[in-house]
PDB file of C-alpha atoms in Angstrom:
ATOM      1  CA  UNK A 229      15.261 -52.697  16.850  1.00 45.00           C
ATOM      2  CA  UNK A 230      16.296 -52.071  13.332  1.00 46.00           C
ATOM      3  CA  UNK A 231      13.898 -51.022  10.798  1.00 47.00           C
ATOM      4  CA  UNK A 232      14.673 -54.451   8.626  1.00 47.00           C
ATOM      5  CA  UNK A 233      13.223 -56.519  11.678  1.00 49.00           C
ATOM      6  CA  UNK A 234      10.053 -53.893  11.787  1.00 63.00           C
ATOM      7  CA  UNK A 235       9.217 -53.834   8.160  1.00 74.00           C
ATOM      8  CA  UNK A 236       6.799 -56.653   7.112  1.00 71.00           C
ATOM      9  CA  UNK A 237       6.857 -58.610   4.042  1.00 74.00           C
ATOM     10  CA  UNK A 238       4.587 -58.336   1.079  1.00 76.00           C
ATOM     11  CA  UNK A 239       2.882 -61.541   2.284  1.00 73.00           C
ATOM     12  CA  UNK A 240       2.622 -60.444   6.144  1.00 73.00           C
ATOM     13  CA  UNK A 241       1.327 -57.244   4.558  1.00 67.00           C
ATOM     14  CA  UNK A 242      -1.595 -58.483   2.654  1.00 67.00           C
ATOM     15  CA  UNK A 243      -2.335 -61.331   5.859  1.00 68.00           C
ATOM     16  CA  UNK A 244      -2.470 -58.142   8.395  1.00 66.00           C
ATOM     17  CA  UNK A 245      -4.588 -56.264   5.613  1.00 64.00           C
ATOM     18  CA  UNK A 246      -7.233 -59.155   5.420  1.00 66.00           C
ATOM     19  CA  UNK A 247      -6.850 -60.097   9.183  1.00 66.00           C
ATOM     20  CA  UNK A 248      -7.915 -56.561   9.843  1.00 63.00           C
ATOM     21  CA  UNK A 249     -10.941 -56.268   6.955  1.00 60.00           C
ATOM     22  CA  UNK A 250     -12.063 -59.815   8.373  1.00 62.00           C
ATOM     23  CA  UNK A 251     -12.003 -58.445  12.291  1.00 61.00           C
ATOM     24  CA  UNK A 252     -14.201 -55.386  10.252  1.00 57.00           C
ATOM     25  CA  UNK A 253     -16.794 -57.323   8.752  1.00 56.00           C
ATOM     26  CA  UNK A 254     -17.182 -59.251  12.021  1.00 60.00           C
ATOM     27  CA  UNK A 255     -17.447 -56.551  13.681  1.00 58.00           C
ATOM     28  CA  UNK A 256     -19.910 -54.598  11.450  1.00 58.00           C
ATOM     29  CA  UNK A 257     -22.087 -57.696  10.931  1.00 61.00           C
ATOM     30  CA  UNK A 258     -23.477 -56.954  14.520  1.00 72.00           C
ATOM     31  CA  UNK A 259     -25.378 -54.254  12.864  1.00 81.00           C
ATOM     32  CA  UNK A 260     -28.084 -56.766  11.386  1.00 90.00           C
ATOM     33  CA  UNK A 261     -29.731 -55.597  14.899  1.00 92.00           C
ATOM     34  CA  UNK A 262     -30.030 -52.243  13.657  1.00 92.00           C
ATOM     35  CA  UNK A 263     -31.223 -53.400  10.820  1.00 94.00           C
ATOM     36  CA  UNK A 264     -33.769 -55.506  11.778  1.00 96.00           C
ATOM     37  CA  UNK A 265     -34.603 -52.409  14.567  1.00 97.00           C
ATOM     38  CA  UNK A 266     -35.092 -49.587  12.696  1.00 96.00           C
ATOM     39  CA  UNK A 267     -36.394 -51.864   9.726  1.00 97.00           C
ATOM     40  CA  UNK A 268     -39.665 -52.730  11.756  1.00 98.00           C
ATOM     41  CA  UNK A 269     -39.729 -48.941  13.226  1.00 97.00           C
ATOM     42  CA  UNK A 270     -39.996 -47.424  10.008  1.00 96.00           C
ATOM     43  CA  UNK A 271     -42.100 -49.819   8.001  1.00 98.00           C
ATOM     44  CA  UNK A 272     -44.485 -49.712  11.309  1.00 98.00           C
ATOM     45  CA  UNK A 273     -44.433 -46.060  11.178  1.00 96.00           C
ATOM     46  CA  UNK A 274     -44.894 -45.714   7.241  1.00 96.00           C
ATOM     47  CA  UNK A 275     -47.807 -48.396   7.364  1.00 97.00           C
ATOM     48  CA  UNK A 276     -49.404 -46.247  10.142  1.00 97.00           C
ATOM     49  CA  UNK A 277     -49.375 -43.034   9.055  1.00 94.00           C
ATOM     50  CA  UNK A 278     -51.003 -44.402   5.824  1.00 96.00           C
ATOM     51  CA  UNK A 279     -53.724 -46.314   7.153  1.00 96.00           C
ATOM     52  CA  UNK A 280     -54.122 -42.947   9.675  1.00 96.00           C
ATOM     53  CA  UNK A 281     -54.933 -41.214   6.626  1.00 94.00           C
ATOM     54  CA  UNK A 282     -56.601 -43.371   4.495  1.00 95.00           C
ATOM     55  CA  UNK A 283     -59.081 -45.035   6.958  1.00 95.00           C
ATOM     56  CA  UNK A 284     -59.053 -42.115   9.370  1.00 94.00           C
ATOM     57  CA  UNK A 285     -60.117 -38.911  10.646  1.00 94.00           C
ATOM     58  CA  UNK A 286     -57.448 -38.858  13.269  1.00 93.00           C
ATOM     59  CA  UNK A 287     -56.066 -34.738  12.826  1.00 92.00           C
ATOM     60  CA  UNK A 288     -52.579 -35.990  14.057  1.00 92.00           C
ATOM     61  CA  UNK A 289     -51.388 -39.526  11.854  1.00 91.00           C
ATOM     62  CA  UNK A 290     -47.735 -38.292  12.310  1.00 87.00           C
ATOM     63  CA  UNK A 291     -47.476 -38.822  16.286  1.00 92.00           C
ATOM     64  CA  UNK A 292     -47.189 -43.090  15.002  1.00 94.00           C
ATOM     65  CA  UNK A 293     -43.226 -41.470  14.372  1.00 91.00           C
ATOM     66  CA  UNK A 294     -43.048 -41.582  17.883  1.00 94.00           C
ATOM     67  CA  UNK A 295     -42.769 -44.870  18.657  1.00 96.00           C
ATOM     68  CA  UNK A 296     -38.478 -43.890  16.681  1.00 93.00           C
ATOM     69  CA  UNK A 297     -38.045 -42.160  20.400  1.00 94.00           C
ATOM     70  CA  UNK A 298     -37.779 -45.595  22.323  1.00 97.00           C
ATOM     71  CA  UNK A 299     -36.120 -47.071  18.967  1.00 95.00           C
ATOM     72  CA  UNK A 300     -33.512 -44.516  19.632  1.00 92.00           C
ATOM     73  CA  UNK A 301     -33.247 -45.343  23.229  1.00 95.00           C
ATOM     74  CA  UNK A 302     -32.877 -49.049  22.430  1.00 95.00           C
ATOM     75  CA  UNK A 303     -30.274 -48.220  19.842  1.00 91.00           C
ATOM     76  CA  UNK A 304     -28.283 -45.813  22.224  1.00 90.00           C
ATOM     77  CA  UNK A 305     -28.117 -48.420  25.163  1.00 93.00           C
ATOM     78  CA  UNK A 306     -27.454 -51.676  22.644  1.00 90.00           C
ATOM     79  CA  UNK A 307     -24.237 -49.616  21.034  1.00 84.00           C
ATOM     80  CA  UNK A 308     -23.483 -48.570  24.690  1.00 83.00           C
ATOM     81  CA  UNK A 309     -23.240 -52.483  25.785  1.00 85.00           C
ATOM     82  CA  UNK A 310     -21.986 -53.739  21.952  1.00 79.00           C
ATOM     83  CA  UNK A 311     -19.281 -50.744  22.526  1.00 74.00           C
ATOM     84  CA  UNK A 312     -17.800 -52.299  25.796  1.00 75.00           C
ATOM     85  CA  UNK A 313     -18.114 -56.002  24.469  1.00 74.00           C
ATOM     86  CA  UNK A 314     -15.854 -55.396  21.511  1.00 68.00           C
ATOM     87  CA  UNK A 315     -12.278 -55.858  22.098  1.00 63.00           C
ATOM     88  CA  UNK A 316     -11.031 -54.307  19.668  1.00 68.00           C
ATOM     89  CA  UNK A 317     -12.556 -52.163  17.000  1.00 72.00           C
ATOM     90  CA  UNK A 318     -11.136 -51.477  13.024  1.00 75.00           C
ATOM     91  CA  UNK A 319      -9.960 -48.134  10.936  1.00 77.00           C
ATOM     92  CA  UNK A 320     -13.484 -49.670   9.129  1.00 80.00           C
ATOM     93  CA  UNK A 321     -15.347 -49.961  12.454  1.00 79.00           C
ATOM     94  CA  UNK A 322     -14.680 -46.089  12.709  1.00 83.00           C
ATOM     95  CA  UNK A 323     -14.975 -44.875   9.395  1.00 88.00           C
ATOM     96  CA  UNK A 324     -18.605 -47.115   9.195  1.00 85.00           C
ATOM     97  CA  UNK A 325     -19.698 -45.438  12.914  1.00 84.00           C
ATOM     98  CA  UNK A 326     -18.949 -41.889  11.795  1.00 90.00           C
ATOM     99  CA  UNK A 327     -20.752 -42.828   8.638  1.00 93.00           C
ATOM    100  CA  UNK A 328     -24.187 -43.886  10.157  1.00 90.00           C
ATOM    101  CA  UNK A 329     -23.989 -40.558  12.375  1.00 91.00           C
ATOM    102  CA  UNK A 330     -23.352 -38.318   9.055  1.00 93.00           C
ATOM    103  CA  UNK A 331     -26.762 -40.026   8.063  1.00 94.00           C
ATOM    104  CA  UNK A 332     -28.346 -39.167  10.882  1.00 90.00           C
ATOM    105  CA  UNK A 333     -27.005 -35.547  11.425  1.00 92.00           C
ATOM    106  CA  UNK A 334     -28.307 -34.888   7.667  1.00 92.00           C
ATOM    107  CA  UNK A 335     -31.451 -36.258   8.079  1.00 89.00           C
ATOM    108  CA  UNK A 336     -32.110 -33.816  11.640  1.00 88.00           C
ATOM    109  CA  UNK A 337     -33.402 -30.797   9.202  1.00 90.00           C
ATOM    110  CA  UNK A 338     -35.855 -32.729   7.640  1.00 85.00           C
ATOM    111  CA  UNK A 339     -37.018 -34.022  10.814  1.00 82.00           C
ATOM    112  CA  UNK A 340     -36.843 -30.621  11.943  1.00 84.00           C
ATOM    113  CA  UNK A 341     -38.753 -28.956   9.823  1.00 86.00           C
ATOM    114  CA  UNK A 342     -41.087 -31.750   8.548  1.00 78.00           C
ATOM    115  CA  UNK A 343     -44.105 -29.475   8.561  1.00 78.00           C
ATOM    116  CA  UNK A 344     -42.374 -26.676   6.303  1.00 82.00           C
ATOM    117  CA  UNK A 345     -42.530 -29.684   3.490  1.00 79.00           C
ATOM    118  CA  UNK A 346     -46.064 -30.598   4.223  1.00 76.00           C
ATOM    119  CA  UNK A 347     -44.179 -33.813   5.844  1.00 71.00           C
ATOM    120  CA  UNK A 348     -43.465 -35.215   2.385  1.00 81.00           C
ATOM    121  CA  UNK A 349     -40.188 -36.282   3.510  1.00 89.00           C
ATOM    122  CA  UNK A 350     -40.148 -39.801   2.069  1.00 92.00           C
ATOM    123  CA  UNK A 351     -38.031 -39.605  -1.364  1.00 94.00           C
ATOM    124  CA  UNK A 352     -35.304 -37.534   0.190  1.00 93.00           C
ATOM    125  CA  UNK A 353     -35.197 -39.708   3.337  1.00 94.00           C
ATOM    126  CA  UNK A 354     -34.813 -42.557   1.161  1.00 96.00           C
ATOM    127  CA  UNK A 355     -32.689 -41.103  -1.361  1.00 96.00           C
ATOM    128  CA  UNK A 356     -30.248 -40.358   1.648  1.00 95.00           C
ATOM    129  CA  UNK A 357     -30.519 -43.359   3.496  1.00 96.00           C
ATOM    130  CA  UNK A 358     -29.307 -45.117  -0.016  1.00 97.00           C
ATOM    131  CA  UNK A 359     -25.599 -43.930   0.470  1.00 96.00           C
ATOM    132  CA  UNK A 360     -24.954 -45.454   3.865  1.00 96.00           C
ATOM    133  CA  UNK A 361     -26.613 -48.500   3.526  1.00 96.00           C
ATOM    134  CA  UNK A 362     -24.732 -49.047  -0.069  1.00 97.00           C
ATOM    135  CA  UNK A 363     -21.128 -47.939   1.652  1.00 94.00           C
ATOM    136  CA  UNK A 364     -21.977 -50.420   4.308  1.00 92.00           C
ATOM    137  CA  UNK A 365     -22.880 -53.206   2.284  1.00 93.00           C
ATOM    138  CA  UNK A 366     -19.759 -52.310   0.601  1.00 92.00           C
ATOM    139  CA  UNK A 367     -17.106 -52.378   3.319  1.00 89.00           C
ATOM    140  CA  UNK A 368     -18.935 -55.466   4.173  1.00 87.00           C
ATOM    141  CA  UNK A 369     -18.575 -56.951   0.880  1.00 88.00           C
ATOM    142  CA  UNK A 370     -22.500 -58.243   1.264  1.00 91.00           C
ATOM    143  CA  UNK A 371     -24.516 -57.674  -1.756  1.00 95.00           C
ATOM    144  CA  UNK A 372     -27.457 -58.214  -0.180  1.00 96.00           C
ATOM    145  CA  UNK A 373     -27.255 -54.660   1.644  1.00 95.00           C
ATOM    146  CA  UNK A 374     -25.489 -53.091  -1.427  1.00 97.00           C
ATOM    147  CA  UNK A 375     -28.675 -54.148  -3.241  1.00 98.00           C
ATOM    148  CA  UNK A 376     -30.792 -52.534  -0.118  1.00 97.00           C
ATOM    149  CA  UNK A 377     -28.699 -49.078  -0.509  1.00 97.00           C
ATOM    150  CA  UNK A 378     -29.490 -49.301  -5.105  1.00 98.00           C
ATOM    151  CA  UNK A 379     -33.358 -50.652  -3.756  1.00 98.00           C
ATOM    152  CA  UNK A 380     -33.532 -46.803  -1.457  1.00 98.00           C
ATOM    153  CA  UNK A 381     -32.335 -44.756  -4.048  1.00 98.00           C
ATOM    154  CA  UNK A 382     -35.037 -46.527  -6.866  1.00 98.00           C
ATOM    155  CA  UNK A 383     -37.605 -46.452  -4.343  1.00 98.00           C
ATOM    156  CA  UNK A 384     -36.937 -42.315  -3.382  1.00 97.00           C
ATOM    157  CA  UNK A 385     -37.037 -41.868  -7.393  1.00 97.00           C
ATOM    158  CA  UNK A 386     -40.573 -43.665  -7.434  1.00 98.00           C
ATOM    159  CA  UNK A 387     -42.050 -42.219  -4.052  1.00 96.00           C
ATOM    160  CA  UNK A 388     -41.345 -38.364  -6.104  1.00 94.00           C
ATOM    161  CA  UNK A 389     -43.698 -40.201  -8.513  1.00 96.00           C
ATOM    162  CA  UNK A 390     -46.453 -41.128  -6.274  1.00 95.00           C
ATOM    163  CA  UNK A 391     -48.887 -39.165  -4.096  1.00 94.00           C
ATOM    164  CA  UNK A 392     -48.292 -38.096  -0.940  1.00 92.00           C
ATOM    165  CA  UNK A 393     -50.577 -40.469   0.816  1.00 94.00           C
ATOM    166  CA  UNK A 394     -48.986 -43.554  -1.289  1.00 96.00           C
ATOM    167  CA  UNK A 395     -45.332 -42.134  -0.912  1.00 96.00           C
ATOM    168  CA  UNK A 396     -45.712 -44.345   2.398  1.00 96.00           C
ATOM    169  CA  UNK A 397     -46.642 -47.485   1.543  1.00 97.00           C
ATOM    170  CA  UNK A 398     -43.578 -46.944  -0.926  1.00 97.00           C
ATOM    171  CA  UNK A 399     -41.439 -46.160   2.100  1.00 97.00           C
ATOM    172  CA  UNK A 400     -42.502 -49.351   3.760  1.00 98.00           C
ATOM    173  CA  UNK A 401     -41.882 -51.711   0.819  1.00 98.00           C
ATOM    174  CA  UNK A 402     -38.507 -49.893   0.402  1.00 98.00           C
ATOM    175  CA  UNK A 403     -37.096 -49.795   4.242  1.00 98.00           C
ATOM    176  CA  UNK A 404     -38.391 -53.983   4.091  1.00 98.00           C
ATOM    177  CA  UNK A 405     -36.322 -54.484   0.693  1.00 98.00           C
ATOM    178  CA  UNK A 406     -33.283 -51.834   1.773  1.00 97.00           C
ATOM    179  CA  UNK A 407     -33.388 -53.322   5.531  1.00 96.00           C
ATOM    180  CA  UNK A 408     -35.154 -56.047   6.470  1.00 97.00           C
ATOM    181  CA  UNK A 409     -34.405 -58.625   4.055  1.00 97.00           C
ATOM    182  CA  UNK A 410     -30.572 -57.700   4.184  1.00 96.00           C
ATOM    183  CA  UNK A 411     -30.478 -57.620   8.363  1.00 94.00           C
ATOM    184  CA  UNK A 412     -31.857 -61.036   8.326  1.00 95.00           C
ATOM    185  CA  UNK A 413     -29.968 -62.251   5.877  1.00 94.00           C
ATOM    186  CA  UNK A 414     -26.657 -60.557   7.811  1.00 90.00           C
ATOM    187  CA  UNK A 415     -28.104 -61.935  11.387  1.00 90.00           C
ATOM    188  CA  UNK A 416     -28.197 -65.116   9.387  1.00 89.00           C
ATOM    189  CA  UNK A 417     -24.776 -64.936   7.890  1.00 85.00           C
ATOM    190  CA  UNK A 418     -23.358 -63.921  11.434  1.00 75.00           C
ATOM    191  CA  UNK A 419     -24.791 -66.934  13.240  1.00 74.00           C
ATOM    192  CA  UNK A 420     -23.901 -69.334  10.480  1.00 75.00           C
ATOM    193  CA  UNK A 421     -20.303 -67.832  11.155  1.00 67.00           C
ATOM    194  CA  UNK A 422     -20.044 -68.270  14.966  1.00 59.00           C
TER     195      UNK A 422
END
């Protein structure tokens, strides 16, 4: 082969270029489950360790965080499966996967050592969780989650505002504005699409 017959033209470039950002975005749109997932987890969690302390005696209100450890199991075995469904997956696909795993390898201190900060983790969880959710939203080219990753940041600015005790309803009203609405409107997108 010759390297005229190899070399593609300006218009076969920019086709392959969209084919590929198109087999992306189909791709990431499968993430609306984790979304939706980790939406519920965390509003669940932040609406339960509020009314734990508000309405309660209980000595232990952060043990509702547990019910993230079958969340993560869940998550681990639904990327497993998604993982061997996908025939083919992006330089995007990638880039997005290693991105999600940044955010969770940062936020593993904090988790860590929750108690050292009195477990007033919410504005810098939600300050944080504002740059992957943005990027995504982003590569995706779907506002609605760009909106959700600018709705974390705003939210993490307020919570430093608030109380302790209210810095979780906060969290709850952000992870439904930076998560839920946007999965649903993704899982809605997606099937609308298929």
């Amino acid at each position: 082969m010759n390297q005229e017959s190899d070399s593609l033209s300006p218009h076969q470039s920019l086709d392959l270029i969209q084919s590929m950002i198109r087999q992306a975005q189909g791709n990431m749109s499968n993430n609306s489950f984790y979304f939706i997932l980790w939406g519920w987890v965390v509003v669940i969690a932040n609406l339960g360790m509020y009314s734990m302390i508000k309405y309660t005696e209980f000595q232990y209100p952060h043990y509702v965080w547990l019910i993230a450890i079958p969340a993560w199991i869940v998550t681990m075995v639904y990327g497993s499966r998604q993982g061997r469904k996908q025939r083919r997956t992006s330089h995007l696909d990638k880039i997005n996967m290693w991105l999600w795993i940044g955010f969770g390898v940062c936020l593993l201190p904090f988790i860590v050592f929750i108690t050292k900060v009195n477990y007033n983790i919410n504005p810098i969880i939600l300050i944080i969780t504002s740059l992957p959710t943005f990027v995504t939203g982003v590569m995706l080219r779907f506002k609605p989650l760009i909106w959700g990753g600018i709705s974390f940041y705003v939210f993490g600015i307020i919570c430093f505002l608030m109380s302790p005790i209210d810095q979780f309803l906060i969290g709850a009203i952000a992870i439904a504005c930076g998560y839920l609405i946007p999965g649903y409107l993704l899982k809605a997108t997606k099937e609308k699409n298929v």
